[in-house]
XYZ file of N, CA and C in Angstrom:
687
model
N 12.378 -26.031 1.422
C 11.711 -25.187 0.426
C 11.598 -23.750 0.944
N 11.930 -22.797 0.104
C 11.807 -21.398 0.489
C 10.344 -20.999 0.640
N 10.052 -20.255 1.684
C 8.738 -19.654 1.823
C 8.778 -18.258 1.217
N 7.616 -17.657 1.018
C 7.590 -16.295 0.497
C 8.298 -15.346 1.457
N 8.095 -15.536 2.746
C 8.754 -14.687 3.738
C 10.264 -14.760 3.583
N 10.818 -15.955 3.438
C 12.260 -16.125 3.282
C 12.742 -15.497 1.979
N 11.944 -15.634 0.935
C 12.294 -15.050 -0.364
C 12.375 -13.538 -0.271
N 11.399 -12.928 0.378
C 11.394 -11.475 0.529
C 12.577 -11.010 1.376
N 12.865 -11.728 2.430
C 13.984 -11.373 3.305
C 15.312 -11.436 2.569
N 15.437 -12.388 1.662
C 16.720 -12.620 1.000
C 16.966 -11.713 -0.193
N 15.936 -10.985 -0.642
C 16.070 -10.226 -1.879
C 17.103 -9.113 -1.765
N 17.140 -8.424 -0.651
C 18.064 -7.292 -0.507
C 18.442 -7.126 0.957
N 19.596 -6.524 1.193
C 20.019 -6.242 2.564
C 19.888 -4.755 2.880
N 19.762 -3.930 1.830
C 19.626 -2.492 2.030
C 18.171 -2.059 1.817
N 17.855 -0.883 2.317
C 16.522 -0.324 2.177
C 16.161 -0.113 0.703
N 14.934 -0.478 0.353
C 14.399 -0.228 -0.982
C 13.335 0.854 -0.864
N 13.545 1.973 -1.515
C 12.554 3.049 -1.538
C 11.725 2.934 -2.817
N 10.417 2.941 -2.672
C 9.572 2.746 -3.852
C 8.863 4.032 -4.276
N 9.370 5.157 -3.783
C 8.907 6.448 -4.270
C 10.104 7.217 -4.807
N 9.832 8.325 -5.484
C 10.843 9.163 -6.133
C 12.263 8.895 -5.614
N 13.105 8.404 -6.495
C 14.450 7.975 -6.105
C 15.310 9.113 -5.572
N 14.903 10.353 -5.797
C 15.688 11.485 -5.287
C 15.365 11.780 -3.819
N 14.344 11.108 -3.283
C 13.966 11.313 -1.879
C 14.638 10.244 -1.027
N 15.523 10.647 -0.141
C 16.288 9.722 0.691
C 15.407 9.046 1.739
N 15.744 7.823 2.080
C 15.015 7.114 3.137
C 15.167 7.806 4.486
N 16.134 8.719 4.598
C 16.346 9.447 5.855
C 15.163 10.358 6.200
N 14.357 10.709 5.182
C 13.219 11.601 5.438
C 11.887 10.848 5.377
N 11.942 9.523 5.513
C 10.745 8.717 5.697
C 10.440 8.662 7.199
N 9.224 8.988 7.565
C 8.841 9.095 8.968
C 7.729 8.091 9.287
N 7.883 7.261 10.324
C 6.796 6.342 10.702
C 5.539 7.109 11.107
N 4.381 6.578 10.726
C 3.099 7.222 11.010
C 2.141 6.209 11.622
N 1.468 6.609 12.683
C 0.500 5.758 13.359
C -0.907 6.297 13.110
N -1.686 5.593 12.305
C -3.075 5.968 12.058
C -4.041 4.968 12.693
N -3.565 4.231 13.679
C -4.423 3.234 14.316
C -5.469 3.899 15.204
N -6.510 3.172 15.490
C -7.576 3.709 16.345
C -7.108 3.870 17.785
N -5.925 3.359 18.092
C -5.377 3.471 19.439
C -4.481 4.705 19.615
N -4.290 5.463 18.545
C -3.487 6.680 18.618
C -4.326 7.789 19.257
N -3.960 8.203 20.460
C -4.750 9.192 21.193
C -4.795 10.549 20.493
N -3.818 10.831 19.650
C -3.820 12.105 18.916
C -4.972 12.201 17.926
N -5.555 11.061 17.572
C -6.612 11.043 16.564
C -8.020 11.012 17.158
N -8.125 10.938 18.478
C -9.422 10.736 19.126
C -10.438 11.803 18.738
N -10.014 13.047 18.695
C -10.942 14.145 18.410
C -10.896 14.603 16.957
N -10.256 13.822 16.092
C -10.142 14.188 14.684
C -11.026 13.295 13.815
N -11.678 13.879 12.829
C -12.442 13.099 11.849
C -11.465 12.638 10.774
N -10.774 11.564 11.075
C -9.703 11.094 10.196
C -10.236 10.612 8.852
N -11.573 10.382 8.757
C -12.159 9.952 7.480
C -12.215 11.097 6.471
N -12.085 12.333 6.943
C -12.051 13.503 6.069
C -10.639 13.664 5.535
N -10.460 13.597 4.224
C -9.109 13.581 3.663
C -8.328 14.853 3.993
N -9.015 15.975 4.128
C -8.327 17.223 4.471
C -7.822 17.193 5.916
N -8.652 16.660 6.812
C -8.246 16.526 8.216
C -7.085 15.543 8.336
N -7.198 14.431 7.620
C -6.124 13.431 7.619
C -4.825 14.038 7.102
N -4.916 14.798 6.010
C -3.731 15.431 5.431
C -3.108 16.418 6.413
N -3.930 17.178 7.108
C -3.423 18.155 8.068
C -2.660 17.460 9.197
N -3.192 16.337 9.661
C -2.500 15.592 10.722
C -1.164 15.045 10.217
N -1.174 14.489 9.013
C 0.065 13.956 8.437
C 1.095 15.068 8.258
N 0.648 16.225 7.781
C 1.558 17.365 7.609
C 2.195 17.761 8.944
N 1.398 17.749 10.008
C 1.926 18.104 11.332
C 2.992 17.107 11.784
N 2.740 15.817 11.546
C 3.719 14.783 11.919
C 5.012 14.966 11.135
N 4.892 15.173 9.832
C 6.082 15.355 8.994
C 6.865 16.598 9.412
N 6.160 17.681 9.700
C 6.836 18.915 10.103
C 7.575 18.725 11.422
N 6.942 18.047 12.374
C 7.553 17.868 13.694
C 8.790 16.980 13.642
N 8.840 16.100 12.634
C 9.959 15.157 12.524
C 10.853 15.453 11.318
N 10.615 16.599 10.683
C 11.404 17.031 9.527
C 11.448 15.956 8.442
N 10.283 15.408 8.146
C 10.188 14.362 7.135
C 9.495 14.839 5.879
N 9.537 14.006 4.860
C 8.870 14.285 3.586
C 7.809 13.225 3.280
N 8.084 11.983 3.650
C 7.155 10.886 3.403
C 6.826 10.203 4.726
N 5.535 10.047 5.008
C 5.098 9.301 6.192
C 4.680 7.899 5.750
N 5.038 6.894 6.533
C 4.733 5.527 6.114
C 4.332 4.665 7.302
N 3.622 3.587 7.002
C 3.252 2.614 8.033
C 1.883 2.033 7.761
N 1.383 1.304 8.745
C 0.014 0.828 8.660
C -0.189 -0.660 8.501
N 0.870 -1.463 8.409
C 0.657 -2.902 8.219
C -0.015 -3.502 9.458
N -1.151 -4.159 9.241
C -2.004 -4.773 10.265
C -2.514 -3.762 11.285
N -2.556 -2.495 10.894
C -3.062 -1.441 11.758
C -4.591 -1.464 11.750
N -5.188 -1.446 12.929
C -6.646 -1.373 13.047
C -7.023 0.104 13.078
N -7.835 0.534 12.096
C -8.055 1.954 11.869
C -9.524 2.363 11.935
N -9.716 3.664 12.247
C -11.030 4.283 12.119
C -11.185 5.001 10.777
N -10.175 4.921 9.947
C -10.137 5.654 8.682
C -11.287 5.289 7.749
N -11.849 4.099 7.933
C -12.855 3.597 6.997
C -14.278 3.685 7.567
N -14.447 4.351 8.695
C -15.744 4.339 9.386
C -16.887 4.944 8.581
N -16.558 5.832 7.635
C -17.621 6.485 6.850
C -17.879 5.797 5.521
N -17.239 4.671 5.297
C -17.301 4.024 3.981
C -18.110 2.732 4.067
N -19.216 2.697 3.338
C -20.182 1.611 3.460
C -19.576 0.240 3.186
N -18.659 0.162 2.249
C -18.063 -1.122 1.908
C -17.248 -1.749 3.030
N -16.917 -0.941 4.037
C -16.124 -1.430 5.155
C -16.962 -1.649 6.415
N -18.099 -0.974 6.507
C -18.860 -0.972 7.760
C -20.306 -1.412 7.572
N -20.612 -2.132 6.510
C -21.969 -2.590 6.252
C -22.493 -3.415 7.426
N -23.730 -3.152 7.808
C -24.321 -3.862 8.952
C -24.527 -5.346 8.669
N -24.508 -5.729 7.393
C -24.760 -7.129 7.033
C -23.485 -7.963 6.964
N -22.315 -7.303 7.122
C -21.043 -8.017 7.031
C -20.127 -7.592 8.179
N -19.135 -8.427 8.526
C -18.190 -8.031 9.573
C -17.442 -6.754 9.182
N -17.195 -5.896 10.148
C -16.475 -4.650 9.911
C -15.054 -4.955 9.449
N -14.642 -4.309 8.349
C -13.269 -4.443 7.855
C -12.489 -3.179 8.237
N -11.479 -3.328 9.070
C -10.705 -2.147 9.479
C -9.233 -2.442 9.762
N -8.761 -3.629 9.362
C -7.358 -4.003 9.580
C -6.616 -3.906 8.249
N -5.633 -3.041 8.203
C -4.940 -2.684 6.966
C -3.869 -3.715 6.620
N -3.810 -4.139 5.348
C -2.973 -5.273 4.949
C -1.721 -4.890 4.164
N -1.480 -3.608 3.976
C -0.278 -3.173 3.271
C 0.426 -2.082 4.046
N 1.364 -1.431 3.390
C 1.985 -0.225 3.934
C 1.516 0.953 3.094
N 1.132 2.035 3.780
C 0.788 3.275 3.099
C 1.965 4.238 3.152
N 2.179 4.942 2.040
C 3.208 5.978 1.954
C 2.502 7.289 1.630
N 2.431 8.183 2.609
C 1.682 9.427 2.481
C 2.620 10.546 2.044
N 2.348 11.122 0.874
C 3.192 12.190 0.345
C 2.421 12.910 -0.754
N 3.075 13.814 -1.434
C 2.392 14.670 -2.404
C 1.835 13.898 -3.600
N 0.657 14.307 -4.057
C 0.144 13.800 -5.331
C 1.158 14.116 -6.428
N 1.298 13.201 -7.368
C 2.270 13.378 -8.443
C 3.623 12.762 -8.156
N 3.846 12.301 -6.922
C 5.114 11.652 -6.595
C 5.276 10.373 -7.414
N 6.474 10.132 -7.910
C 6.739 8.953 -8.733
C 6.773 7.684 -7.877
N 6.208 6.616 -8.421
C 6.242 5.298 -7.796
C 7.271 4.446 -8.530
N 8.191 3.859 -7.779
C 9.305 3.108 -8.349
C 9.107 1.607 -8.135
N 9.379 0.820 -9.151
C 9.258 -0.641 -9.050
C 10.381 -1.184 -8.149
N 10.037 -1.951 -7.105
C 11.061 -2.422 -6.172
C 11.867 -3.629 -6.649
N 11.297 -4.422 -7.549
C 12.005 -5.584 -8.078
C 11.402 -5.951 -9.430
N 12.186 -6.631 -10.253
C 11.739 -6.966 -11.606
C 10.364 -7.640 -11.591
N 9.530 -7.258 -12.553
C 8.220 -7.884 -12.634
C 7.531 -7.555 -13.946
N 6.313 -8.048 -14.078
C 5.514 -7.765 -15.259
C 4.085 -7.459 -14.834
N 3.379 -6.727 -15.678
C 2.013 -6.336 -15.357
C 1.101 -7.561 -15.371
N 0.483 -7.828 -14.248
C -0.518 -8.891 -14.163
C -1.889 -8.363 -14.560
N -2.241 -7.173 -14.014
C -3.552 -6.588 -14.286
C -3.583 -5.164 -13.761
N -4.582 -4.405 -14.184
C -4.738 -3.025 -13.710
C -6.179 -2.607 -13.905
N -6.629 -1.650 -13.087
C -8.030 -1.238 -13.137
C -8.200 0.046 -12.330
N -9.184 0.832 -12.711
C -9.566 1.990 -11.910
C -10.710 1.570 -10.990
N -10.397 1.310 -9.740
C -11.398 0.904 -8.754
C -12.008 2.163 -8.140
N -13.022 2.706 -8.799
C -13.469 4.077 -8.547
C -14.535 4.219 -7.460
N -14.940 3.121 -6.830
C -15.904 3.217 -5.729
C -15.282 3.961 -4.555
N -16.061 4.837 -3.912
C -15.553 5.593 -2.774
C -14.981 4.638 -1.722
N -13.769 4.921 -1.285
C -13.120 4.095 -0.281
C -12.238 3.003 -0.857
N -12.293 2.804 -2.183
C -11.471 1.776 -2.824
C -10.101 2.362 -3.170
N -9.397 1.746 -4.122
C -8.033 2.151 -4.462
C -7.944 3.259 -5.508
N -9.030 3.495 -6.264
C -8.853 4.306 -7.450
C -7.977 3.532 -8.440
N -7.210 4.227 -9.288
C -6.336 3.542 -10.248
C -5.341 2.615 -9.537
N -5.274 1.385 -10.032
C -4.516 0.319 -9.350
C -3.736 -0.505 -10.360
N -2.510 -0.867 -9.995
C -1.685 -1.755 -10.827
C -1.211 -2.929 -9.975
N -1.274 -4.125 -10.539
C -0.725 -5.318 -9.891
C 0.383 -5.884 -10.775
N 1.557 -6.052 -10.184
C 2.691 -6.670 -10.875
C 2.883 -8.101 -10.399
N 3.355 -8.937 -11.305
C 3.685 -10.328 -10.985
C 5.202 -10.486 -10.951
N 5.699 -11.206 -9.951
C 7.137 -11.387 -9.777
C 7.474 -12.865 -9.620
N 8.647 -13.231 -10.081
C 9.184 -14.582 -9.885
C 10.590 -14.440 -9.341
N 10.794 -14.924 -8.123
C 12.112 -14.836 -7.493
C 12.302 -16.071 -6.627
N 13.466 -16.707 -6.754
C 13.741 -17.945 -6.014
C 12.657 -19.000 -6.239
N 12.171 -19.057 -7.487
C 11.162 -20.041 -7.895
C 9.808 -19.837 -7.212
N 9.589 -18.666 -6.630
C 8.301 -18.360 -6.006
C 7.641 -17.207 -6.752
N 6.402 -17.406 -7.154
C 5.622 -16.354 -7.802
C 4.806 -15.620 -6.747
N 4.849 -14.297 -6.800
C 4.029 -13.487 -5.911
C 3.716 -12.172 -6.612
N 2.935 -11.331 -5.956
C 2.409 -10.135 -6.603
C 2.583 -8.903 -5.703
N 2.725 -7.738 -6.331
C 2.715 -6.485 -5.590
C 1.604 -5.606 -6.144
N 0.881 -4.962 -5.242
C -0.248 -4.106 -5.617
C 0.067 -2.665 -5.273
N -0.260 -1.762 -6.199
C -0.014 -0.329 -6.054
C -1.346 0.390 -6.240
N -1.867 0.992 -5.178
C -3.165 1.640 -5.242
C -3.101 3.130 -4.975
N -4.161 3.848 -5.403
C -4.315 5.299 -5.230
C -3.404 6.075 -6.184
N -3.314 5.596 -7.399
C -2.456 6.200 -8.417
C -3.201 7.278 -9.202
N -2.462 8.018 -10.002
C -3.064 8.955 -10.950
C -3.638 8.171 -12.135
N -4.707 8.665 -12.719
C -5.351 7.980 -13.847
C -4.372 7.763 -14.997
N -3.516 8.741 -15.242
C -2.560 8.639 -16.347
C -1.604 7.458 -16.175
N -1.483 6.963 -14.959
C -0.594 5.833 -14.710
C -1.053 4.561 -15.418
N -2.329 4.519 -15.791
C -2.856 3.327 -16.455
C -2.720 3.396 -17.973
N -2.306 4.553 -18.486
C -2.117 4.688 -19.924
C -0.886 3.893 -20.373
N -0.944 3.353 -21.541
C 0.180 2.626 -22.153
C 0.540 1.339 -21.420
N -0.289 0.922 -20.465
C -0.047 -0.365 -19.818
C -0.681 -1.488 -20.636
N -0.134 -2.675 -20.507
C -0.757 -3.856 -21.094
C -0.300 -5.066 -20.296
N -1.123 -6.093 -20.304
C -0.798 -7.306 -19.569
C 0.509 -7.884 -20.102
N 1.426 -8.170 -19.207
C 2.706 -8.747 -19.596
C 3.819 -7.738 -19.781
N 3.498 -6.444 -19.770
C 4.559 -5.438 -19.902
C 5.544 -5.597 -18.758
N 6.828 -5.610 -19.054
C 7.841 -5.833 -18.040
C 8.393 -4.516 -17.492
N 8.762 -4.565 -16.225
C 9.414 -3.443 -15.560
C 10.628 -3.964 -14.811
N 11.710 -3.235 -14.888
C 12.910 -3.550 -14.137
C 12.901 -2.802 -12.804
N 13.542 -3.381 -11.815
C 13.670 -2.717 -10.524
C 14.270 -1.330 -10.720
N 13.645 -0.321 -10.114
C 14.134 1.051 -10.217
C 13.439 1.878 -11.276
N 12.673 1.234 -12.162
C 11.939 1.986 -13.181
C 10.706 2.653 -12.579
N 10.270 3.735 -13.223
C 9.068 4.438 -12.780
C 7.837 3.666 -13.259
N 6.966 3.350 -12.332
C 5.748 2.612 -12.649
C 4.549 3.538 -12.803
N 4.462 4.560 -11.935
C 3.230 5.345 -11.863
C 3.474 6.648 -11.111
N 2.409 7.422 -10.964
C 2.395 8.631 -10.143
C 1.227 8.529 -9.164
N 1.337 9.236 -8.044
C 0.255 9.222 -7.061
C -0.865 10.172 -7.467
N -2.096 9.773 -7.129
C -3.263 10.546 -7.507
C -3.715 11.535 -6.445
N -4.598 12.430 -6.833
C -5.210 13.407 -5.940
C -6.461 12.799 -5.296
N -6.981 13.409 -4.200
C -8.138 12.828 -3.509
C -9.349 12.574 -4.392
N -9.590 13.426 -5.383
C -10.744 13.209 -6.249
C -10.564 11.982 -7.138
N -9.331 11.600 -7.385
C -9.029 10.426 -8.217
C -8.837 9.178 -7.365
N -8.209 9.326 -6.189
C -7.949 8.139 -5.364
C -9.103 7.831 -4.413
N -10.272 8.350 -4.764
C -11.558 8.103 -4.106
C -11.563 8.479 -2.619
N -11.191 9.746 -2.383
C -11.451 10.422 -1.118
C -10.460 10.115 0.001
N -9.220 9.891 -0.360
C -8.158 9.771 0.640
C -7.122 10.877 0.408
N -6.411 11.248 1.456
C -5.234 12.085 1.270
C -4.272 11.347 0.350
N -3.490 12.052 -0.472
C -2.599 11.378 -1.428
C -1.641 10.399 -0.735
N -1.601 9.198 -1.249
C -0.677 8.191 -0.715
C -0.611 6.997 -1.664
N 0.407 6.188 -1.464
C 0.538 4.908 -2.153
C 0.174 3.788 -1.186
N -0.731 2.927 -1.602
C -0.972 1.680 -0.876
C -0.137 0.597 -1.560
N 0.796 0.021 -0.808
C 1.678 -1.012 -1.350
C 1.450 -2.300 -0.572
N 1.158 -3.371 -1.303
C 0.807 -4.635 -0.663
C 1.452 -5.795 -1.412
N 1.922 -6.770 -0.672
C 2.469 -7.997 -1.255
C 1.447 -9.115 -1.071
N 1.227 -9.872 -2.133
C 0.174 -10.898 -2.137
C 0.744 -12.200 -2.690
N 0.546 -13.272 -1.980
C 1.024 -14.579 -2.446
C 0.044 -15.173 -3.458
N -1.226 -15.222 -3.109
C -2.259 -15.813 -3.965
C -3.337 -14.759 -4.217
N -3.501 -14.355 -5.462
C -4.499 -13.343 -5.810
C -5.931 -13.876 -5.793
N -6.081 -15.166 -5.640
C -7.410 -15.789 -5.544
C -8.302 -15.436 -6.739
N -7.692 -15.309 -7.903
C -8.453 -15.042 -9.118
C -8.777 -13.586 -9.360
N -8.347 -12.699 -8.498
C -8.627 -11.275 -8.669
C -7.766 -10.666 -9.770
N -8.294 -9.637 -10.411
C -7.555 -8.891 -11.434
C -7.736 -7.398 -11.199
N -6.637 -6.686 -11.076
C -6.693 -5.245 -10.887
C -7.198 -4.813 -9.533
N -7.381 -5.745 -8.623
C -7.941 -5.439 -7.309
C -7.660 -6.607 -6.370
N -7.570 -6.307 -5.100
C -7.456 -7.335 -4.062
C -7.720 -6.635 -2.735
N -8.391 -7.304 -1.780
C -8.678 -6.637 -0.507
C -7.419 -6.071 0.149
N -7.505 -4.797 0.549
C -6.400 -4.155 1.255
C -6.688 -3.942 2.719
N -7.917 -4.294 3.111
C -8.373 -4.153 4.489
C -9.235 -5.379 4.800
N -9.065 -5.962 5.982
C -9.821 -7.174 6.295
C -10.520 -7.062 7.641
N -11.449 -7.998 7.871
C -12.116 -8.123 9.156
C -11.253 -8.973 10.090
N -11.450 -8.767 11.373
C -10.625 -9.474 12.366
C -10.728 -10.992 12.226
N -11.914 -11.477 11.860
C -12.110 -12.914 11.740
C -11.342 -13.551 10.601
N -10.855 -12.746 9.655
C -10.098 -13.262 8.511
C -8.617 -12.917 8.597
N -8.208 -12.372 9.725
C -6.844 -11.873 9.843
C -5.801 -12.972 9.688
N -6.029 -14.149 10.233
C -5.016 -15.206 10.168
C -4.717 -15.584 8.723
N -5.765 -15.644 7.873
C -5.537 -15.952 6.458
C -4.776 -14.845 5.763
N -5.248 -13.617 5.913
C -4.633 -12.512 5.180
C -3.220 -12.203 5.669
N -2.965 -12.413 6.934
C -1.612 -12.193 7.446
C -0.628 -13.149 6.776
N -1.082 -14.347 6.485
C -0.247 -15.339 5.805
C -0.134 -15.026 4.318
N -1.242 -14.631 3.696
C -1.262 -14.401 2.251
C -0.675 -13.050 1.865
N -0.648 -12.108 2.806
C -0.140 -10.756 2.542
C 0.904 -10.401 3.603
N 2.135 -10.891 3.429
C 3.169 -10.639 4.448
C 3.543 -9.166 4.529
N 4.191 -8.811 5.608
C 4.615 -7.429 5.846
C 5.513 -6.954 4.704
N 5.113 -5.925 3.968
C 5.962 -5.428 2.870
C 7.329 -4.955 3.315
N 7.463 -4.631 4.594
C 8.760 -4.138 5.057
C 9.792 -5.243 5.194
N 9.357 -6.497 5.111
C 10.324 -7.600 5.027
C 11.148 -7.446 3.765
N 10.503 -6.955 2.705
C 11.200 -6.674 1.434
C 11.892 -5.318 1.474
N 11.163 -4.270 1.895
C 11.661 -2.906 1.759
C 12.718 -2.520 2.799
N 12.563 -3.060 4.013
C 13.545 -2.834 5.088
C 13.692 -1.350 5.471
N 12.595 -0.636 5.466
C 12.599 0.749 5.922
C 12.777 0.799 7.435
N 13.752 1.582 7.875
C 13.974 1.734 9.304
C 14.609 0.540 9.970
N 14.964 -0.485 9.190
C 15.515 -1.712 9.771
C 17.021 -1.803 9.646
N 17.600 -1.117 8.661
C 19.053 -1.212 8.445
C 19.637 0.174 8.287
């Protein structure tokens, strides 16, 4: 029986870019926002302007346009956000998707055929802001992709069941005031079981839940193959 991991691996052999199709994968630059990155020690990375300035410096030094990374990265990015650091719950700081940091307004491209499962504006500070979840069926396996930190207009004209073909434009990226206080970026996550969620799903987990989420949310780069081929 095919597993989700095998299904994702088998979908394509070439790199899939899920942002503006005119931007070549050659200008995608890996980015390390983990708490172990010594370059971030003296930076308030929770401030979206400071975060943006650091990302701009990385892109300039490597002649890139889009910075990406973050799967299972343990970050300080959420230290100022109550929903992640509440004293009554375990700290959530392990990132479960890939982030693509680039200009607000950048087009988001559907990586494989799917239909709209749900969508919502998750407007709490530190959340996703406007979010779309697509449902996919490939090799007899159903799974989902989540797109967070979008522009509000991206939710217009959507409806449950609307179909999208691979390569079609799904959305645009939002500004910090819309994506609830982050530098502009796309949060892209693959989910096997949505556990009854609609328009939302945890994108960051606590260390004690990592084994479950690592299984339920496999590395998106197994599908996208950025930097692998």
